[in-house]
Amino acid sequence: MWLPNVCVVIRFSCQTLFQQTGFRKNKQILRKEAQASGERGGMGVMNLKLATEISSEFEDQPSPTEGEKCTPPGGVPYFRQHSRNRSLDSAQVLSCFHHHHHHHDQSGSELGSPVQLPLSSMSTKSHSPSVIVNDRIMSMRQQHCCLYHDFRTVAGESHSHDLSSTKLKCTCAASSDDSGICSGASGTTGSETDDLNCSVACDTYDDDDDDVKVPDSDSPRLSFDSAVLTDDHEIVDEGDDDALETSLDTVVLTRCLGVHNSCSDDDALQEVDPEVDLDLTLINDEVSTPRAGVPITTLTEVGTTPVVCTLGEMDQEKDSSESGSVTVTESGSGDAATTNTNVSSSSGSVSLLSRIRVNARVGKSQPSCSKNTSLTSGNGNGGNSASTGAPSSGISTSNIAAGMRSKLRLNFGKGKEKTKGSTSSTPPVVESTETPKTPTDSGVSKSTSTITTTAAVDSVAGISANNSCNNGESEAEKKSDDVCDNAEEAKTQFTEVSKPKSWLLRFFESQVFNMSYAIGYLFTSKEPGVQQYIVNRMFGFPEREVDFYLPQLVTMYVQMPDVAEVLHPYLVSRCRKSVNFSLQCAWLLDAYSVDCQTQSRKKSHGTKLKNHILSDSLRPKDMKNFRKLAAVYSPTSPSSGPPTFPSIPGGVEQGTFASFPSSSRITPKPKTHQRSLSDAPAMRLGFSETNLAGKTHRRVASFGLPRNCLGDLTSGHAFDNGCMCFEPVFTELKPQNEDCVCGAERLSPQLELMKSLIQIGKNLSSLLNKDDKTPKLIAELNLVNLNLPARVWLPVYGHTPHIILRIPPQDATVLNSKDKTPYMIYTEVLEVENTQSVRIPPKPSINNMLRHSRSEENLVEGEGNPPSSTSTREISLCVSVESPPSSSTSNLPMTANSSQDLHVGSDCWSQEDDEISLQYLQMKSKRCDRDTISQMSQDSCDSREPVFVSAIDIRRRLSESINAPKNTFQRDPEDPSASVLKEPFQIKEERIKNSSPYGQLVGWKLLPCIVKCGDDLRQELLAYQLLSLLKDIWEEERVPLWVRPCRIFVLSSDSGMIEPAVNTVSLHQIKKHSKMSLLEYFLQEFGSEKSEGFLTAQKNFVESCAAYCLICYLIQVKDRHNGNILLDSEGHLIHIDFGFILSASPKNLGFENSPFKLTEEFVQVMGGTGSDMFEYFKILMLQGLVASRKYSDKIVHLVEIMRSGCQLPCFKSGVSTVTSMKSRFHMSMTEEQLQSLVNDLVNQALNSLTTTLYDRFQYFTNGIL
Amino acid sequence: MSLRKTSTHSLGKKQLKEKIIQIYEQLLQGEDPSLSNSNFWDEFFLLKPKPSVLETELSKLRGDQLNYLKPIIRSLFTHCVSVLGESNSNSHHIKICNSFQTMVGLVDGVVKLIKTEFGYDLLDALMGFESATRVINDLLHNSSTILTGEYPKCVKQSCIHALLMIMTSTEIISKNKIMEYIVTNQTFLESIFWLLSQTDTRIEFGHDCLIIVTLLVNFEKDRPNDCAVRLSLVDDHLTLNGYSQAITAGLSEFCMQHTLSSESNSGWLHSFTSMVGSMFITDEHGKNESLCGTKVGLLVAFYEAIHLNRNFMTTLANTKTDTSPCNTLAQNVSSPIQMPPSNLLVTFLEYSSIVMQDIKTESSSNLVKLCFIILTCIAEDQYANALMSDPHLVFRVQIHRVPMRHRKISQDLSPPMPLVCALLDLMVEFLMTHLTKRLPYDIYMQSVGIIHRLLCYQKKSRTKISHDWRQLWSAFFTVLKFLISNEASLLKKFDIFQLALQIVNMVNLFITYGDTFLLTAASYDELYYEIIRCQQTFECLYSLTARYASNSGDFQSSASKLSFALVNVRAILTHFTPKIDEFLTSQNISTPTEEQIIEVVRENYESLTLKIPDSFDQFERFSEVPKYSSFFTSIIRVVIKDTRYNLSGKAIDFSPILTGDQ
C-alpha cells in the first residue's frame, strides 16, 4: 500500500483535518468555490495548488480510489520531462520518501525498514529516480534521517498527525517543458508574535505556445505554493495551522478546478496570475478553525452579500501579543501590488487576529459589515489597489493594517501587468462577481460558514481580475457554472494534476527544506526559476537561520551575477528591516568584494549594494511600512498590550492611511542637541531654585548648539546621530514602539564605533613598546567611554539586541600576538528588546559612580580575594580577640573625623555631603551590629590596654595568602592578558557589575569581545560556520562531542571581532604560569584522580578533544601550537585561530603533517593509551566521523561556495581543496573500515614527530611553550 | 596749525592713529563729543584703541579731576559694555574687540588712579553703585554670548583677555569689587565651563579659563563663594574632563619644555640650572616671588577642583586626548603617536618631580608645597586610591631625578606601573633628595603624610600592590638617620620628633599589619632584615627620645610619644639580635649575608609579640582653613601677578576680523 503518490498521505491528513474542523460537509461549498475561482483560474493557470487535497476531500473512500487516481497519465509525462534533472528529482524523491516514512512512523513502525520500499517503488514508477546515483541515495537516506529528526522535534506530539498534512503541502506543480521552471511562491506568514513578515511572491511564467498546451497534465505548469507553511506555524499553534492549511487547500482546489476547465481555450493562459497565491494566503488568514481558540462569528459583506465568517483565534497569548501590534504597511516600491492586511481585533479577553493578504492586482473592495474597516492602499505603479475588509465581530476596536509586500513578485513576475483601472474599490466588479457567487455562499454559510467568506473574497478577486483584464466575465461565469455542475469531473482532473508534481518542488516545499539545502541549491542550480524560488522561500525561513549563511549569500552575490540578481531583493528587504543586518551585509560585502574592485574600474554590483546600504537609503520606505516592520522584527508587542495607538473610532470606512493618527506620530520635533536633556541637573539643589532654572534654561538656549559630533570622540557624542525619537519627552507623544522618524542616520553610530575600535587597534600596533600598549588601550577606551552609552552594539552579539553602556577600561587587555595587536574588551551592555527603539539610558552622574565607590568602601575590607576572603575574615575574627580588627577600628575614628570635618563647613561642600556622611554613619552602626567582637576589641583599644599580636601570625597569614589558590595568575607585564583571562567570568561579571554605575539596570550584562585588526577573519568565519555546523550535526546525532564555536564577525577583509570563549587559558599560559604538565594542572584544578571533579573534567576533556581532533582532521587545521589551544574551566579543550585550514599551512614548511594534534600530554590526561577514556576517545571520534559523513554535503557546500570567491588562502590549491576535503569523509568506507581509519589516525597523530617538531619550532621562534 | 594741515593731507594714516588719542584727551578734558556728533560712539569703537595711552592718561589725573570726570568715565564704560550687545552692526566684531581693549585701559587707568587717590571706589568710578549691577551683568551676559557663540577666535580671545585684565586689576583679589558681581553672576561660570568642555575652545582658551575659575573661586574665600559652590557641584562628564584636560595640557607643556631644554643643553647640570633660570624669570616682578612659566595658576585650579569637587577624581586617570602640547607648542615636538598616553595624574607626577628638584627659593618651595597639598588631597580620596591601586591601570610615569654624587641617573624608562607605585617613588625621591641643613620640614611632613595616607588606604582595603617596599624603608631610615645626626641644629627650628613619629608609625604599620598589604611573606622578612640592619639608628633615636622625654622641654610630649611608638622596633631588635649573634658565633661568620640573616629571622618569628599602638593608622584630614589659608592668599597674589605679566606680553592677532570683515 506504499504508494509513491503523496496523495495518500495528503488525503489522509486532509481528511483528518476536515474531520477535525468540521469542514467535511462543505464539499458543496468547495465545489462552488472551485467554480468561482475557475474563472480566475482561466488567467491564473499557473497557480495550481495542492490539488491532491481536494481530491482527498472529495473522496469518501480513501485508499483504493486514491490508488486509481494516482496512476493516471499525468505522472509519466511529467517525470519524463523532468528526469533530465537528476539531482532535483532525487531531492524530490527524498522528500516524498520522507513523507512516506513519516507517515509510516506514526503508525508505529520503526525507522529503517520502510524507507527503501517507497523509494524503490517510486523509482520504478517514475522514470527519473532510476537514474539517481547510488551515493546520492545514500546521502539522501542520511539526510532523511536528519530530516526525520527535524520533523519529529518540530511536530508536537498531539498534532503530529495533522502536521503531516503540513508536510505534504507541497503543492502540485506543473512545469512547462520548454521554458524551464516557472515558480511562484508565496512566502510564509509567520504567525508568531511578529505577525506578518510574509512575502508573497508569485512568479509568473508565460507559456509561449498555447497550441502545445493540452489541458492539465500535458502542459503542466509549475507553481509552488508554500504559502502559510512555516515552522512558525507549527511551533506556535497546531490548531491554527490546521485551519490555515485546510483553507489553503480548499482554495487551491477550487483554483485548480478552474484551471482544468478553462485553461485550454482561455486567452488568459498567457497571463499568469500571480495573485492567486496571495489570495490564498488571504484566505488562510481569514479562515480559522473553530476548534482552536474561541470562535467568533463575524459578518463579512462581500459586496452586498453577507457571509458569515468565523475568525478563529489561535491561542490567547498570541492574541494579546498580536493585537498589540498593529501594523500598517504599504510597500513603498510603488509597483507593489499586494496588500498585506493585518487585522486585529480584540474583544474583551479574546482578540482576533486574522491576517488577510489580498492581491491588490485586482481592485477589490471588501467592505466589512459590523465594525470593520476597509483599507485601501493605492499603490503607485499600476494603479493596483487592494482593499481588504477586516471583519471583526462587534468588538471595540479593530485595527486594520494593510501592508504590501510584493516586490518580489513584481520584480520577477513576468506576467504582464494588466493595469487594472479599478483603483481603490471597484463596486461594479464586486457586483458582477457576486451574481454567480451569492447563491453558493448563502447556501453554504448556513451550514458551516467558514471558508465561504474567504473563498468569496478569492473568487471576487479572481473574477474581478478577469473582468478587468481580458475576456469578459460572462465566459468565466459560464465556466464556473460548468464547474459547479461537474464536480466529479473536477475531481478527476484534479487528481491528475496532482500527479505530475516535480519531486524537486515537493522537496522545496516540504518542511525539511531548510536554509542549508537552499544554499546548496542556490549554488548548484543554474535554473533561474529554481533560484528565484529558493530566494522566495528564504523570506520564510527564520532570519537567524538565513543569517548563518550570510557569508555564503554574500559570496554568491559578489561572485555569481545570476544569483545576485535573485538575491538582491532579499538582501534589500532585509536591509530595510534591520539596521543590524544592513551593517552586517555591508561589512561582509566589503570583505568579500575586495578583489573584485581591483580588477575592474567599474563598480561591481557587490560594491554598489554596499554603497547603497551605507548611504542609509535602505530604510523602510514610508511611515506605515516603517511601522509594520518595526513590529515585525521586534517582538516587543506582547508587553505593549492594547493597540498602541489611539483606537480608531467606529468604522473608518474606506479608511485611507490618512485616517490613522499619523499626525501624532510625525510630530515634528525640535532638533535640539541632546546635551540639553541629559544635563538635567538632578542634584544641583545646592543653590537656589532660581539659579537652577535660570541656568538650565540658559544652557539650552545658548550653549546647546546643535551640531553633529558623529565620529568626534572628544565631543562625548561621537555615536549619537542626534535622533531624539526615543527620548521620554517624545515617546509620550507617540506609541511605544514607534520607529525613529526624524531621519537621522541609522547606521553611522555603529559605523563610528567600529571605526574607533579598529582605530584603537591600529594605534596600538603602532606602538613598538609592548609595555605601552596596555596603558594606551586604557587611555583610548576611556575616551570611547566618554561617548557611551549610545545606540551601538557589539555586532558579534548582534543576535541578541543590546546597547553598549560602557567599556570598563581596566578590564580590557592586549592579547599576545607577535605583530598585530588584538585586544579584548569586556563590554557592559544592556539587553533590550529592540536596539533601534530603546531609550538610551542616561549617563549616570559621576556622583553615582563615586557614591558607588564610596559605599564600596564598606565592603572592600573583606573583598580582596573573593575565595580567600572568607578565610581571611575568619582569621581576622579569631585574631580580633587579641588585636583590633584592622579596619573596623581604624574606620570609626576616621569617619567621625571626616564627618566632623564636613560639618565644619570650612569647605564648600553642600548638602550632598550630608548624604555621604549619613552613609558613613550608617556604615558605622551596621558594622557595630555585625561584629560585636570588634566592638569589644575597639573598646579595649580605647581603654588603652595594649593589644598584642604575634609576629608569626602575621607572617603566617602572609604566606597563606600567597599559597591560597587564586583566581588569577599574578599580573605579568609580559603577558597582561593571562591574569585577565584567568579570572572566572562569573566573578569578573559580578565584580564589574558591582563597580559599574549601570550595574543596577535590568538587563545589564557583560560581554567579552576581541577586536582584531590587521588580520583576515574571513577564514575564521568559515571555520566558525563549519564548527557550528558540525556541532549541530553531532547534537542531532546525539554524539556527545563537544565543540565551542567562537562567533566571528568580519568587518572588512582585515579586521573583525571575535566572541571569545570565556574562562579559558591557553595551554601555553598554563605551562608558563603554573609550570606543570597538563595532567598536573588538571589535578591541581579539578582534584585528585578519582575525584568527581577530575573525572568530569576528564570526560569533558576527552569529548572536546575528540571533537577538535576530528575537526582538525576534516578541515586540516594547522598551526596547532599550544598558544592556539585553550582549556576552559571545566576541562574542555578549545581550539582557536583557524588561520591555517584546508590547504593552507604556516609557511608551508611541511611541519604538522599529522592528521591532528594529539600529544602525549593529552593522552596522559585521558589516562594513558590503554585506558578506558582513551578508548572512549576513539569511539567518539568514530561516531563523530560517521555522523558528519552523513551530512558531508552540507559541509562541503559551505566550503565550496566560499571557494568561489577564491580569495582565502585556504583555497589556494584550488578545486582540489574541496575534493580532498570530500575525500576525508571517506564516503565509500564501511563502518569497520572507518574504525580502523580512526585508529590509524590516532596512532599516526600520537606518534607524529612533526607535532613535537612544530612545538619546538614555535618555542624557539615565538617562545610558545 | 600747519602741522595739522599737512597731516590731514599727506599723513592721513598718521593722523588716524592720533585721532583716538585726541579723543581720549578730549574726553579726559571733560568734553562730551557725542553731544556734537550723534554717531560719535559708533565711530569711536571703530577706531583702534590705545589702552596703554588711555591708562597713562587716566593715571595722570588728580583726585579732584576724577570727581569731575566721573560722568565721562562712566559713560565711556557703559558704552563699552553696550556696544558688545549690538549684534546687528556689520563691523560688530571689530567693535567688540575695540571695546574690550578700551575697557582694559579704562579699568587699569582708574585702578591706578584710585590707588593713589584713596577714598574712591573702583566700582563707583566706573559705573556708579546704583547701576553697577546692571552694567556688569550686561557685560557678563554679553561676554557669555560672545564666548559661547559663533564668534571669531580673536574676538573670544579679546573677551577673555579683557575679563582677565579686569579680574586681576587689583593685586589682592578680594579688593576687586567687580569680582563680587562676576562671582555671583549665574551664567558666566557656565560659559567658562562650556568653553572647557569643547575641544576646540579648550585648546584655545583652556589655560585662561582655568585662571578665571581659580580667581573666581578664590575671591573672598573666607565667605561663602557662589563659584566655589558651583565648582563643587559640577558633575558633567565633559566639563570635568575638559577641566582636567586643560590642566593636563598646561602641565605637560611645562614638562615638555623642561625636557626640551634639558635635551638641547648637553649635560644634566647645565640643563638643570638653565631650566631653573628660565623657570623663575626674574624681572621687575621677580624678587623670587614670580612663578611665571610654572603654570601655578593651573595648579591652583587643579587644587580647587580636587579639593572642592569629588567628581573630579574620576577624571584623574582620564587620558589627555586633544590638547597635546603639539597643539599649543606648535612645532618641533614629537608626534603624538610616540608619546605615551598620559593623563592628569601621570602628568602631574612628572611635573611634581620636576619642580621639586629645586626648592631653594621660597616661591619654588611654595610651588612644591602646593603640589604636595594636591597629592595629599588625592591620597585621602578613596576613589583616587582605588584608581591608583588598580593593577590593570598601569601607566608609565617619568620621574625626573636630579643627579647626585652618590647615584647615577639612569635614563631608562620605567615600566608602566600602577599609579600608586609612581607616587610612592616620587615621595621616596623627595625624601632622599632634600636632606639638607635647611630641611624643608613642612614639605617633609606633607610627603610623609601622603605616604601614610596611601598605606592606610591599602591596609584598610587590603590592597596588595606589587611594589618594592625596600626603597621606601630605606628612605625612612635615611631620614631618621639624618634627623638624628643633625638633631641639634634641626631641633632649633622644628619638632623633629613629629616627623620621626610619623615615620615610625608607618614602620609600625608594616610590622603589625603587613599581612594586609604586603604581597609576599618574603617582603615581610626583608622588613625585619632592614630594621635589624638599621639597629644603630633606632637605638640612637630611642636614646634621643629618652633624653627629651625626661627633661621637660618643648618636645617632651612628642618625644615620649615617639619612644612609645618605638616599642615594636625595639622588641624586634631585642628579640632577634641575640639570635643572630648566636647564629653567627655558631656558624663562625663575621659578615653574614642577607640571606643568612633572613633565614635566622624566618626561623625565629615565634615568641615575638608585637604591640599594636593605637591611632597610628589615622591621619588628620586635610583642611585648607586655617592652616593653609594664608598660603593660598599669597599664592593667588602670585597668580594674579603672573597672569597680568603674561597677558601684557601677549598680543592678540586681530587680522582675521580686520581682513574678513572689511
mmCIF file of N, CA and C in Angstrom, chain A residues 867-907:
data_model
loop_
_atom_site.group_PDB
_atom_site.id
_atom_site.type_symbol
_atom_site.label_atom_id
_atom_site.label_comp_id
_atom_site.label_asym_id
_atom_site.label_seq_id
_atom_site.Cartn_x
_atom_site.Cartn_y
_atom_site.Cartn_z
ATOM 1 N N PRO A 867 37.566 34.297 46.916
ATOM 2 C CA PRO A 867 37.541 32.975 47.537
ATOM 3 C C PRO A 867 38.256 32.945 48.877
ATOM 4 N N SER A 868 39.305 33.684 48.955
ATOM 5 C CA SER A 868 40.079 33.610 50.171
ATOM 6 C C SER A 868 39.545 34.560 51.237
ATOM 7 N N SER A 869 38.625 35.379 50.808
ATOM 8 C CA SER A 869 38.183 36.409 51.733
ATOM 9 C C SER A 869 37.540 35.803 52.976
ATOM 10 N N THR A 870 36.799 34.756 52.747
ATOM 11 C CA THR A 870 36.136 34.176 53.901
ATOM 12 C C THR A 870 37.166 33.707 54.909
ATOM 13 N N SER A 871 38.157 33.091 54.387
ATOM 14 C CA SER A 871 39.143 32.564 55.315
ATOM 15 C C SER A 871 39.870 33.689 56.043
ATOM 16 N N THR A 872 40.213 34.705 55.295
ATOM 17 C CA THR A 872 40.928 35.785 55.954
ATOM 18 C C THR A 872 40.030 36.455 56.978
ATOM 19 N N ARG A 873 38.780 36.509 56.615
ATOM 20 C CA ARG A 873 37.863 37.142 57.551
ATOM 21 C C ARG A 873 37.792 36.335 58.838
ATOM 22 N N GLU A 874 37.724 35.059 58.630
ATOM 23 C CA GLU A 874 37.682 34.213 59.809
ATOM 24 C C GLU A 874 38.907 34.447 60.668
ATOM 25 N N ILE A 875 39.972 34.477 59.977
ATOM 26 C CA ILE A 875 41.213 34.656 60.724
ATOM 27 C C ILE A 875 41.167 35.964 61.484
ATOM 28 N N SER A 876 40.755 36.960 60.779
ATOM 29 C CA SER A 876 40.774 38.257 61.442
ATOM 30 C C SER A 876 39.806 38.272 62.613
ATOM 31 N N LEU A 877 38.757 37.496 62.467
ATOM 32 C CA LEU A 877 37.830 37.437 63.586
ATOM 33 C C LEU A 877 38.465 36.739 64.773
ATOM 34 N N CYS A 878 39.159 35.671 64.461
ATOM 35 C CA CYS A 878 39.818 34.955 65.549
ATOM 36 C C CYS A 878 40.833 35.841 66.219
ATOM 37 N N VAL A 879 41.548 36.492 65.383
ATOM 38 C CA VAL A 879 42.624 37.302 65.922
ATOM 39 C C VAL A 879 42.078 38.472 66.716
ATOM 40 N N SER A 880 40.939 38.871 66.319
ATOM 41 C CA SER A 880 40.473 40.136 66.850
ATOM 42 C C SER A 880 40.292 40.133 68.354
ATOM 43 N N VAL A 881 40.277 38.960 68.902
ATOM 44 C CA VAL A 881 40.180 38.935 70.341
ATOM 45 C C VAL A 881 41.384 39.636 70.955
ATOM 46 N N GLU A 882 42.460 39.377 70.314
ATOM 47 C CA GLU A 882 43.650 39.992 70.893
ATOM 48 C C GLU A 882 44.043 41.280 70.163
ATOM 49 N N SER A 883 43.655 41.348 68.912
ATOM 50 C CA SER A 883 44.032 42.559 68.194
ATOM 51 C C SER A 883 42.788 43.195 67.616
ATOM 52 N N PRO A 884 42.748 44.451 67.566
ATOM 53 C CA PRO A 884 41.576 45.087 66.980
ATOM 54 C C PRO A 884 41.529 44.751 65.492
ATOM 55 N N PRO A 885 40.401 44.368 64.997
ATOM 56 C CA PRO A 885 40.320 44.059 63.578
ATOM 57 C C PRO A 885 40.730 45.290 62.789
ATOM 58 N N SER A 886 41.414 44.986 61.800
ATOM 59 C CA SER A 886 42.134 46.051 61.132
ATOM 60 C C SER A 886 41.281 47.259 60.787
ATOM 61 N N SER A 887 40.239 47.010 60.076
ATOM 62 C CA SER A 887 39.615 48.193 59.515
ATOM 63 C C SER A 887 38.526 48.779 60.397
ATOM 64 N N SER A 888 37.872 47.910 61.121
ATOM 65 C CA SER A 888 36.721 48.455 61.837
ATOM 66 C C SER A 888 37.151 49.508 62.834
ATOM 67 N N THR A 889 38.191 49.210 63.516
ATOM 68 C CA THR A 889 38.621 50.206 64.489
ATOM 69 C C THR A 889 39.138 51.445 63.796
ATOM 70 N N SER A 890 39.892 51.190 62.811
ATOM 71 C CA SER A 890 40.520 52.345 62.186
ATOM 72 C C SER A 890 39.482 53.195 61.476
ATOM 73 N N ASN A 891 38.464 52.528 61.075
ATOM 74 C CA ASN A 891 37.470 53.246 60.300
ATOM 75 C C ASN A 891 36.706 54.263 61.134
ATOM 76 N N LEU A 892 36.406 53.840 62.318
ATOM 77 C CA LEU A 892 35.470 54.648 63.070
ATOM 78 C C LEU A 892 35.988 56.042 63.375
ATOM 79 N N PRO A 893 37.121 56.130 63.922
ATOM 80 C CA PRO A 893 37.594 57.479 64.202
ATOM 81 C C PRO A 893 37.691 58.273 62.908
ATOM 82 N N MET A 894 38.022 57.570 61.885
ATOM 83 C CA MET A 894 38.206 58.275 60.637
ATOM 84 C C MET A 894 36.899 58.852 60.126
ATOM 85 N N THR A 895 35.881 58.027 60.197
ATOM 86 C CA THR A 895 34.613 58.542 59.696
ATOM 87 C C THR A 895 34.139 59.686 60.557
ATOM 88 N N ALA A 896 34.310 59.470 61.820
ATOM 89 C CA ALA A 896 33.913 60.545 62.704
ATOM 90 C C ALA A 896 34.662 61.806 62.322
ATOM 91 N N ASN A 897 35.897 61.566 62.109
ATOM 92 C CA ASN A 897 36.755 62.651 61.719
ATOM 93 C C ASN A 897 36.237 63.362 60.480
ATOM 94 N N SER A 898 35.946 62.531 59.508
ATOM 95 C CA SER A 898 35.596 63.125 58.227
ATOM 96 C C SER A 898 34.259 63.836 58.302
ATOM 97 N N SER A 899 33.341 63.191 58.992
ATOM 98 C CA SER A 899 32.031 63.835 59.014
ATOM 99 C C SER A 899 32.106 65.139 59.801
ATOM 100 N N GLN A 900 32.925 65.063 60.797
ATOM 101 C CA GLN A 900 33.096 66.278 61.566
ATOM 102 C C GLN A 900 33.699 67.346 60.668
ATOM 103 N N ASP A 901 34.645 66.889 59.935
ATOM 104 C CA ASP A 901 35.313 67.794 59.027
ATOM 105 C C ASP A 901 34.319 68.416 58.060
ATOM 106 N N LEU A 902 33.392 67.577 57.656
ATOM 107 C CA LEU A 902 32.427 68.071 56.695
ATOM 108 C C LEU A 902 31.505 69.090 57.329
ATOM 109 N N HIS A 903 31.196 68.824 58.551
ATOM 110 C CA HIS A 903 30.241 69.718 59.195
ATOM 111 C C HIS A 903 30.850 71.058 59.545
ATOM 112 N N VAL A 904 32.116 71.057 59.641
ATOM 113 C CA VAL A 904 32.763 72.317 59.962
ATOM 114 C C VAL A 904 32.387 73.370 58.926
ATOM 115 N N GLY A 905 32.215 72.905 57.734
ATOM 116 C CA GLY A 905 31.771 73.844 56.724
ATOM 117 C C GLY A 905 32.894 74.726 56.228
ATOM 118 N N SER A 906 34.049 74.312 56.520
ATOM 119 C CA SER A 906 35.175 75.118 56.064
ATOM 120 C C SER A 906 35.254 75.068 54.542
ATOM 121 N N ASP A 907 34.904 73.943 54.024
ATOM 122 C CA ASP A 907 34.914 73.842 52.569
ATOM 123 C C ASP A 907 33.512 74.063 52.069
#
